């Protein structure tokens, strides 16, 4: 699959629909014609740091964005297991016209997942479960991954974040072999949480060979790479990552794309992707968590990409 995808990508940025993975189907273009490169790219992680929104605020803003002009950019809302009851309460108050797509994030241990899934099943008029995401143990092994498969239904995407460290890319491969999507942590509350350009490039070298896509945690607040003026933390950009995946598929300079702060050059390169090339990129890079459902829209509009 990787070889065919790469060959077709390099042939004038084209790719056959037959090799596009389920990630593209899950993140299909929205009803208002969002370009394929950005369709359903943004998972709403406003309940997580650094935003730490209240559940009431997160629900209000998510539903507003889902009804807005750029709704096709938006993927599921992410919610911790520990905050699930509150999310259901706020959604019941809001009475959404249709069930809200969601990703359940395990923050209370894998053993709490079956109960949470049972609660969601009982409120299907409010929630449509798309994913279950969880941090991996210090060493991901077959026994733990088998438990994940037992606890999470087959029709729900399983996302696992292997811990970075020596040999962590082996964990990425192992996660994918079990049909789970690997998750890359792109930032956090400490500078150590931010992977270097080299680390991300090494991850992409593996990710583009897998049969499943990957997703990224919250930590990319802007489209283009920047250094935070207050913390000094080096934030990756989601546009950098999209362009870098395209380059990885065509054997070009991945590190240069990840390190670039040239908005114009990155925008022009993203615009050069055909629709089918964009689908190829998104069959590798599924989505990322944004701490606001509106901030990515602002960036993409400013860059004239929407």
mmCIF file of C-alpha atoms in Angstrom:
data_model
loop_
_atom_site.group_PDB
_atom_site.id
_atom_site.type_symbol
_atom_site.label_atom_id
_atom_site.label_comp_id
_atom_site.label_asym_id
_atom_site.label_seq_id
_atom_site.Cartn_x
_atom_site.Cartn_y
_atom_site.Cartn_z
ATOM 1 C CA UNK A 1 0.000 0.000 0.000
ATOM 2 C CA UNK A 2 2.792 2.419 0.902
ATOM 3 C CA UNK A 3 4.716 1.739 -2.309
ATOM 4 C CA UNK A 4 1.657 2.265 -4.525
ATOM 5 C CA UNK A 5 0.642 5.380 -2.574
ATOM 6 C CA UNK A 6 4.126 6.852 -2.954
ATOM 7 C CA UNK A 7 4.435 6.093 -6.650
ATOM 8 C CA UNK A 8 1.081 7.616 -7.428
ATOM 9 C CA UNK A 9 1.753 10.638 -5.242
ATOM 10 C CA UNK A 10 4.966 11.407 -7.118
ATOM 11 C CA UNK A 11 3.156 11.035 -10.436
ATOM 12 C CA UNK A 12 1.944 14.633 -10.564
ATOM 13 C CA UNK A 13 0.470 14.418 -7.048
ATOM 14 C CA UNK A 14 -2.164 11.857 -7.970
ATOM 15 C CA UNK A 15 -3.484 8.807 -6.153
ATOM 16 C CA UNK A 16 -6.101 6.201 -6.862
ATOM 17 C CA UNK A 17 -9.122 6.259 -4.562
ATOM 18 C CA UNK A 18 -8.692 2.519 -4.058
ATOM 19 C CA UNK A 19 -5.630 3.075 -1.857
ATOM 20 C CA UNK A 20 -7.095 5.814 0.307
ATOM 21 C CA UNK A 21 -7.571 4.507 3.837
ATOM 22 C CA UNK A 22 -10.578 4.724 6.120
ATOM 23 C CA UNK A 23 -9.137 7.933 7.544
ATOM 24 C CA UNK A 24 -10.237 9.802 4.436
ATOM 25 C CA UNK A 25 -13.741 8.348 4.720
ATOM 26 C CA UNK A 26 -13.902 9.341 8.380
ATOM 27 C CA UNK A 27 -12.700 12.834 7.534
ATOM 28 C CA UNK A 28 -14.626 13.259 4.277
ATOM 29 C CA UNK A 29 -15.201 16.789 2.970
ATOM 30 C CA UNK A 30 -17.892 18.678 4.805
ATOM 31 C CA UNK A 31 -21.135 19.891 3.264
ATOM 32 C CA UNK A 32 -19.744 23.362 2.679
ATOM 33 C CA UNK A 33 -16.887 22.242 0.469
ATOM 34 C CA UNK A 34 -13.843 22.355 2.745
ATOM 35 C CA UNK A 35 -10.773 21.417 0.640
ATOM 36 C CA UNK A 36 -9.819 17.722 1.042
ATOM 37 C CA UNK A 37 -6.499 18.636 2.690
ATOM 38 C CA UNK A 38 -8.374 20.188 5.628
ATOM 39 C CA UNK A 39 -11.646 18.248 5.771
ATOM 40 C CA UNK A 40 -12.331 17.071 9.341
ATOM 41 C CA UNK A 41 -8.716 17.865 10.221
ATOM 42 C CA UNK A 42 -9.511 19.528 13.562
ATOM 43 C CA UNK A 43 -10.547 17.500 16.591
ATOM 44 C CA UNK A 44 -11.956 19.730 19.327
ATOM 45 C CA UNK A 45 -9.636 19.354 22.332
ATOM 46 C CA UNK A 46 -10.827 22.447 24.178
ATOM 47 C CA UNK A 47 -11.449 20.375 27.346
ATOM 48 C CA UNK A 48 -7.715 19.698 27.571
ATOM 49 C CA UNK A 49 -4.721 21.873 28.516
ATOM 50 C CA UNK A 50 -3.819 24.557 27.775
ATOM 51 C CA UNK A 51 -7.414 25.643 27.087
ATOM 52 C CA UNK A 52 -9.017 23.725 29.969
ATOM 53 C CA UNK A 53 -12.456 25.001 28.966
ATOM 54 C CA UNK A 54 -15.447 24.277 31.135
ATOM 55 C CA UNK A 55 -17.703 21.584 29.689
ATOM 56 C CA UNK A 56 -20.533 24.097 29.273
ATOM 57 C CA UNK A 57 -18.272 26.457 27.322
ATOM 58 C CA UNK A 58 -16.819 23.646 25.211
ATOM 59 C CA UNK A 59 -20.261 22.349 24.257
ATOM 60 C CA UNK A 60 -21.535 25.803 23.356
ATOM 61 C CA UNK A 61 -18.533 26.621 21.151
ATOM 62 C CA UNK A 62 -18.435 23.170 19.559
ATOM 63 C CA UNK A 63 -22.092 23.239 18.560
ATOM 64 C CA UNK A 64 -21.720 26.767 17.218
ATOM 65 C CA UNK A 65 -18.729 25.703 15.119
ATOM 66 C CA UNK A 66 -20.570 22.588 13.906
ATOM 67 C CA UNK A 67 -23.369 24.814 12.623
ATOM 68 C CA UNK A 68 -21.017 27.417 11.163
ATOM 69 C CA UNK A 69 -19.601 28.191 7.749
ATOM 70 C CA UNK A 70 -16.531 26.002 8.221
ATOM 71 C CA UNK A 71 -18.204 23.011 9.860
ATOM 72 C CA UNK A 72 -16.497 20.662 7.410
ATOM 73 C CA UNK A 73 -13.157 21.405 9.064
ATOM 74 C CA UNK A 74 -14.336 20.004 12.397
ATOM 75 C CA UNK A 75 -13.968 16.431 13.612
ATOM 76 C CA UNK A 76 -15.180 14.964 16.912
ATOM 77 C CA UNK A 77 -15.096 16.589 20.313
ATOM 78 C CA UNK A 78 -12.580 14.960 22.671
ATOM 79 C CA UNK A 79 -13.737 14.202 26.195
ATOM 80 C CA UNK A 80 -12.032 12.521 29.125
ATOM 81 C CA UNK A 81 -13.749 9.550 30.744
ATOM 82 C CA UNK A 82 -13.775 11.515 34.010
ATOM 83 C CA UNK A 83 -15.784 14.359 32.412
ATOM 84 C CA UNK A 84 -18.194 12.216 30.401
ATOM 85 C CA UNK A 85 -21.177 12.578 32.780
ATOM 86 C CA UNK A 86 -20.822 16.368 32.711
ATOM 87 C CA UNK A 87 -20.587 16.360 28.915
ATOM 88 C CA UNK A 88 -23.797 14.356 28.675
ATOM 89 C CA UNK A 89 -25.536 16.736 31.080
ATOM 90 C CA UNK A 90 -24.550 19.803 29.040
ATOM 91 C CA UNK A 91 -25.497 18.174 25.743
ATOM 92 C CA UNK A 92 -28.879 17.217 27.172
ATOM 93 C CA UNK A 93 -29.410 20.895 28.019
ATOM 94 C CA UNK A 94 -28.285 22.015 24.548
ATOM 95 C CA UNK A 95 -30.437 19.435 22.704
ATOM 96 C CA UNK A 96 -28.272 19.093 19.558
ATOM 97 C CA UNK A 97 -30.173 18.429 16.336
ATOM 98 C CA UNK A 98 -28.138 15.274 15.775
ATOM 99 C CA UNK A 99 -25.682 13.193 17.821
ATOM 100 C CA UNK A 100 -22.316 14.879 18.333
ATOM 101 C CA UNK A 101 -19.310 12.864 17.102
ATOM 102 C CA UNK A 102 -16.929 12.274 19.993
ATOM 103 C CA UNK A 103 -13.637 10.670 20.917
ATOM 104 C CA UNK A 104 -13.373 9.216 24.402
ATOM 105 C CA UNK A 105 -9.983 9.826 26.026
ATOM 106 C CA UNK A 106 -8.959 7.421 28.784
ATOM 107 C CA UNK A 107 -7.706 9.376 31.776
ATOM 108 C CA UNK A 108 -8.851 6.924 34.464
ATOM 109 C CA UNK A 109 -7.294 3.696 33.205
ATOM 110 C CA UNK A 110 -8.290 1.124 30.626
ATOM 111 C CA UNK A 111 -10.503 -0.709 33.117
ATOM 112 C CA UNK A 112 -12.998 2.181 33.174
ATOM 113 C CA UNK A 113 -13.607 2.048 29.424
ATOM 114 C CA UNK A 114 -16.413 -0.597 29.356
ATOM 115 C CA UNK A 115 -18.533 1.390 31.821
ATOM 116 C CA UNK A 116 -17.995 4.609 29.854
ATOM 117 C CA UNK A 117 -18.936 2.881 26.609
ATOM 118 C CA UNK A 118 -22.109 1.572 28.239
ATOM 119 C CA UNK A 119 -23.038 5.118 29.313
ATOM 120 C CA UNK A 120 -22.473 6.431 25.780
ATOM 121 C CA UNK A 121 -24.522 3.607 24.283
ATOM 122 C CA UNK A 122 -27.431 4.697 26.461
ATOM 123 C CA UNK A 123 -27.262 8.283 25.144
ATOM 124 C CA UNK A 124 -26.970 7.724 21.421
ATOM 125 C CA UNK A 125 -29.370 10.594 20.764
ATOM 126 C CA UNK A 126 -26.626 12.895 22.109
ATOM 127 C CA UNK A 127 -23.317 11.238 21.232
ATOM 128 C CA UNK A 128 -21.864 9.250 18.353
ATOM 129 C CA UNK A 129 -18.680 7.496 19.495
ATOM 130 C CA UNK A 130 -15.990 7.538 16.806
ATOM 131 C CA UNK A 131 -12.747 6.898 18.707
ATOM 132 C CA UNK A 132 -11.293 5.765 22.003
ATOM 133 C CA UNK A 133 -7.864 7.218 22.757
ATOM 134 C CA UNK A 134 -5.449 6.126 25.437
ATOM 135 C CA UNK A 135 -1.819 6.536 26.494
ATOM 136 C CA UNK A 136 0.258 3.438 26.099
ATOM 137 C CA UNK A 137 2.060 1.838 29.053
ATOM 138 C CA UNK A 138 5.805 2.275 29.457
ATOM 139 C CA UNK A 139 6.239 -0.754 27.224
ATOM 140 C CA UNK A 140 3.482 -1.546 24.743
ATOM 141 C CA UNK A 141 3.095 -5.308 24.463
ATOM 142 C CA UNK A 142 0.712 -7.770 22.830
ATOM 143 C CA UNK A 143 -1.100 -8.559 26.081
ATOM 144 C CA UNK A 144 -2.033 -4.930 26.690
ATOM 145 C CA UNK A 145 -3.040 -4.405 23.058
ATOM 146 C CA UNK A 146 -5.243 -7.508 23.227
ATOM 147 C CA UNK A 147 -7.042 -5.937 26.201
ATOM 148 C CA UNK A 148 -7.595 -2.790 24.184
ATOM 149 C CA UNK A 149 -9.115 -4.881 21.400
ATOM 150 C CA UNK A 150 -11.395 -6.644 23.880
ATOM 151 C CA UNK A 151 -12.626 -3.453 25.537
ATOM 152 C CA UNK A 152 -13.189 -1.293 22.449
ATOM 153 C CA UNK A 153 -15.703 -2.400 19.775
ATOM 154 C CA UNK A 154 -14.375 -3.142 16.303
ATOM 155 C CA UNK A 155 -16.408 -0.342 14.726
ATOM 156 C CA UNK A 156 -14.710 2.263 16.942
ATOM 157 C CA UNK A 157 -11.248 3.565 16.054
ATOM 158 C CA UNK A 158 -8.660 2.713 18.713
ATOM 159 C CA UNK A 159 -5.929 5.325 19.160
ATOM 160 C CA UNK A 160 -2.833 4.625 21.253
ATOM 161 C CA UNK A 161 -0.066 7.037 22.187
ATOM 162 C CA UNK A 162 3.231 5.158 22.639
ATOM 163 C CA UNK A 163 5.572 6.889 25.082
ATOM 164 C CA UNK A 164 8.561 8.505 23.471
ATOM 165 C CA UNK A 165 11.915 7.137 24.442
ATOM 166 C CA UNK A 166 14.404 4.536 23.337
ATOM 167 C CA UNK A 167 12.765 2.130 20.912
ATOM 168 C CA UNK A 168 9.435 4.003 20.890
ATOM 169 C CA UNK A 169 9.097 3.695 17.125
ATOM 170 C CA UNK A 170 8.926 -0.066 17.584
ATOM 171 C CA UNK A 171 5.925 0.633 19.793
ATOM 172 C CA UNK A 172 4.397 2.733 16.998
ATOM 173 C CA UNK A 173 4.749 -0.185 14.598
ATOM 174 C CA UNK A 174 3.335 -2.638 17.122
ATOM 175 C CA UNK A 175 0.313 -0.433 17.787
ATOM 176 C CA UNK A 176 -0.394 -0.285 14.055
ATOM 177 C CA UNK A 177 -0.025 -4.038 13.658
ATOM 178 C CA UNK A 178 -2.942 -4.436 16.074
ATOM 179 C CA UNK A 179 -5.055 -2.111 13.950
ATOM 180 C CA UNK A 180 -4.772 0.839 16.352
ATOM 181 C CA UNK A 181 -3.908 4.339 15.171
ATOM 182 C CA UNK A 182 -0.704 5.681 16.731
ATOM 183 C CA UNK A 183 -0.842 9.146 18.262
ATOM 184 C CA UNK A 184 2.035 11.615 18.242
ATOM 185 C CA UNK A 185 2.334 14.022 21.160
ATOM 186 C CA UNK A 186 3.208 17.410 19.707
ATOM 187 C CA UNK A 187 3.429 19.456 22.916
ATOM 188 C CA UNK A 188 2.458 19.884 26.525
ATOM 189 C CA UNK A 189 3.217 21.782 29.706
ATOM 190 C CA UNK A 190 7.009 21.313 29.577
ATOM 191 C CA UNK A 191 9.565 21.846 26.840
ATOM 192 C CA UNK A 192 10.351 18.106 26.927
ATOM 193 C CA UNK A 193 6.806 17.444 25.722
ATOM 194 C CA UNK A 194 7.611 19.046 22.366
ATOM 195 C CA UNK A 195 9.307 16.606 19.985
ATOM 196 C CA UNK A 196 12.177 17.962 17.935
ATOM 197 C CA UNK A 197 12.071 18.268 14.154
ATOM 198 C CA UNK A 198 14.281 15.182 13.937
ATOM 199 C CA UNK A 199 11.967 13.142 16.177
ATOM 200 C CA UNK A 200 8.906 14.058 14.116
ATOM 201 C CA UNK A 201 10.749 13.332 10.873
ATOM 202 C CA UNK A 202 11.737 9.900 12.179
ATOM 203 C CA UNK A 203 8.137 9.291 13.206
ATOM 204 C CA UNK A 204 6.879 10.224 9.720
ATOM 205 C CA UNK A 205 9.404 7.883 8.126
ATOM 206 C CA UNK A 206 7.651 5.070 9.993
ATOM 207 C CA UNK A 207 4.095 6.428 9.795
ATOM 208 C CA UNK A 208 4.124 6.563 5.995
ATOM 209 C CA UNK A 209 4.797 2.808 5.877
ATOM 210 C CA UNK A 210 1.864 1.805 8.093
ATOM 211 C CA UNK A 211 -1.536 0.459 7.074
ATOM 212 C CA UNK A 212 -3.292 2.863 9.461
ATOM 213 C CA UNK A 213 -3.147 6.653 9.809
ATOM 214 C CA UNK A 214 -1.905 8.580 12.811
ATOM 215 C CA UNK A 215 -3.296 11.522 14.728
ATOM 216 C CA UNK A 216 -1.658 14.255 16.796
ATOM 217 C CA UNK A 217 -2.412 15.598 20.259
ATOM 218 C CA UNK A 218 -3.131 19.220 21.077
ATOM 219 C CA UNK A 219 0.069 21.247 20.886
ATOM 220 C CA UNK A 220 -0.095 22.859 17.459
ATOM 221 C CA UNK A 221 -2.006 26.093 18.150
ATOM 222 C CA UNK A 222 -1.100 27.702 14.819
ATOM 223 C CA UNK A 223 -0.881 26.600 11.205
ATOM 224 C CA UNK A 224 2.813 27.454 10.899
ATOM 225 C CA UNK A 225 5.677 26.640 13.242
ATOM 226 C CA UNK A 226 6.512 29.310 15.812
ATOM 227 C CA UNK A 227 8.213 29.832 19.152
ATOM 228 C CA UNK A 228 5.940 30.980 21.963
ATOM 229 C CA UNK A 229 7.078 34.415 23.102
ATOM 230 C CA UNK A 230 6.151 33.756 26.744
ATOM 231 C CA UNK A 231 7.288 30.176 27.319
ATOM 232 C CA UNK A 232 9.927 29.825 24.644
ATOM 233 C CA UNK A 233 8.369 26.486 23.638
ATOM 234 C CA UNK A 234 8.843 25.553 19.946
ATOM 235 C CA UNK A 235 5.347 24.774 18.635
ATOM 236 C CA UNK A 236 4.969 22.697 15.484
ATOM 237 C CA UNK A 237 2.459 23.889 12.871
ATOM 238 C CA UNK A 238 -0.312 21.738 11.444
ATOM 239 C CA UNK A 239 0.356 23.127 7.955
ATOM 240 C CA UNK A 240 4.027 22.199 8.360
ATOM 241 C CA UNK A 241 2.989 18.674 9.220
ATOM 242 C CA UNK A 242 0.618 18.339 6.263
ATOM 243 C CA UNK A 243 3.326 19.519 3.860
ATOM 244 C CA UNK A 244 5.899 17.283 5.562
ATOM 245 C CA UNK A 245 3.702 14.211 5.061
ATOM 246 C CA UNK A 246 3.353 15.124 1.387
ATOM 247 C CA UNK A 247 7.112 15.353 1.115
ATOM 248 C CA UNK A 248 7.574 12.065 2.965
ATOM 249 C CA UNK A 249 5.311 10.365 0.427
ATOM 250 C CA UNK A 250 7.329 11.750 -2.471
ATOM 251 C CA UNK A 251 10.826 11.329 -1.013
ATOM 252 C CA UNK A 252 11.534 15.016 -0.501
ATOM 253 C CA UNK A 253 12.958 17.120 2.360
ATOM 254 C CA UNK A 254 10.731 16.344 5.357
ATOM 255 C CA UNK A 255 12.856 18.121 7.953
ATOM 256 C CA UNK A 256 12.845 21.319 5.925
ATOM 257 C CA UNK A 257 9.050 21.341 5.864
ATOM 258 C CA UNK A 258 8.790 20.727 9.608
ATOM 259 C CA UNK A 259 11.317 23.452 10.474
ATOM 260 C CA UNK A 260 9.993 26.107 8.087
ATOM 261 C CA UNK A 261 8.463 29.339 9.374
ATOM 262 C CA UNK A 262 7.833 30.636 5.847
ATOM 263 C CA UNK A 263 4.039 30.986 5.709
ATOM 264 C CA UNK A 264 3.976 31.869 2.029
ATOM 265 C CA UNK A 265 6.143 28.954 0.903
ATOM 266 C CA UNK A 266 4.179 26.440 2.971
ATOM 267 C CA UNK A 267 0.885 27.827 1.710
ATOM 268 C CA UNK A 268 1.994 27.646 -1.910
ATOM 269 C CA UNK A 269 3.177 24.061 -1.476
ATOM 270 C CA UNK A 270 -0.089 23.025 0.164
ATOM 271 C CA UNK A 271 -2.020 24.689 -2.661
ATOM 272 C CA UNK A 272 0.005 22.691 -5.193
ATOM 273 C CA UNK A 273 -1.509 19.397 -3.972
ATOM 274 C CA UNK A 274 -4.220 17.992 -6.190
ATOM 275 C CA UNK A 275 -7.356 16.745 -4.447
ATOM 276 C CA UNK A 276 -6.153 13.177 -4.769
ATOM 277 C CA UNK A 277 -2.723 14.076 -3.408
ATOM 278 C CA UNK A 278 -4.423 15.786 -0.471
ATOM 279 C CA UNK A 279 -6.382 12.589 0.185
ATOM 280 C CA UNK A 280 -3.121 10.651 0.143
ATOM 281 C CA UNK A 281 -1.668 12.991 2.771
ATOM 282 C CA UNK A 282 -4.771 12.653 4.926
ATOM 283 C CA UNK A 283 -4.700 8.867 4.619
ATOM 284 C CA UNK A 284 -1.491 9.183 6.648
ATOM 285 C CA UNK A 285 -2.195 12.209 8.883
ATOM 286 C CA UNK A 286 -5.784 11.867 10.037
ATOM 287 C CA UNK A 287 -6.356 14.762 12.456
ATOM 288 C CA UNK A 288 -4.988 16.762 15.339
ATOM 289 C CA UNK A 289 -6.417 18.108 18.576
ATOM 290 C CA UNK A 290 -6.970 21.872 18.613
ATOM 291 C CA UNK A 291 -7.588 23.731 21.853
ATOM 292 C CA UNK A 292 -10.248 25.797 20.098
ATOM 293 C CA UNK A 293 -12.514 24.849 17.181
ATOM 294 C CA UNK A 294 -12.167 28.369 15.767
ATOM 295 C CA UNK A 295 -8.424 29.141 15.947
ATOM 296 C CA UNK A 296 -7.476 26.879 12.993
ATOM 297 C CA UNK A 297 -10.197 28.536 10.928
ATOM 298 C CA UNK A 298 -8.719 31.965 11.630
ATOM 299 C CA UNK A 299 -5.250 30.835 10.524
ATOM 300 C CA UNK A 300 -6.432 29.139 7.350
ATOM 301 C CA UNK A 301 -8.599 32.095 6.360
ATOM 302 C CA UNK A 302 -5.700 34.471 6.967
ATOM 303 C CA UNK A 303 -3.490 32.284 4.751
ATOM 304 C CA UNK A 304 -6.268 32.237 2.109
ATOM 305 C CA UNK A 305 -6.470 28.458 2.303
ATOM 306 C CA UNK A 306 -10.198 28.563 3.084
#
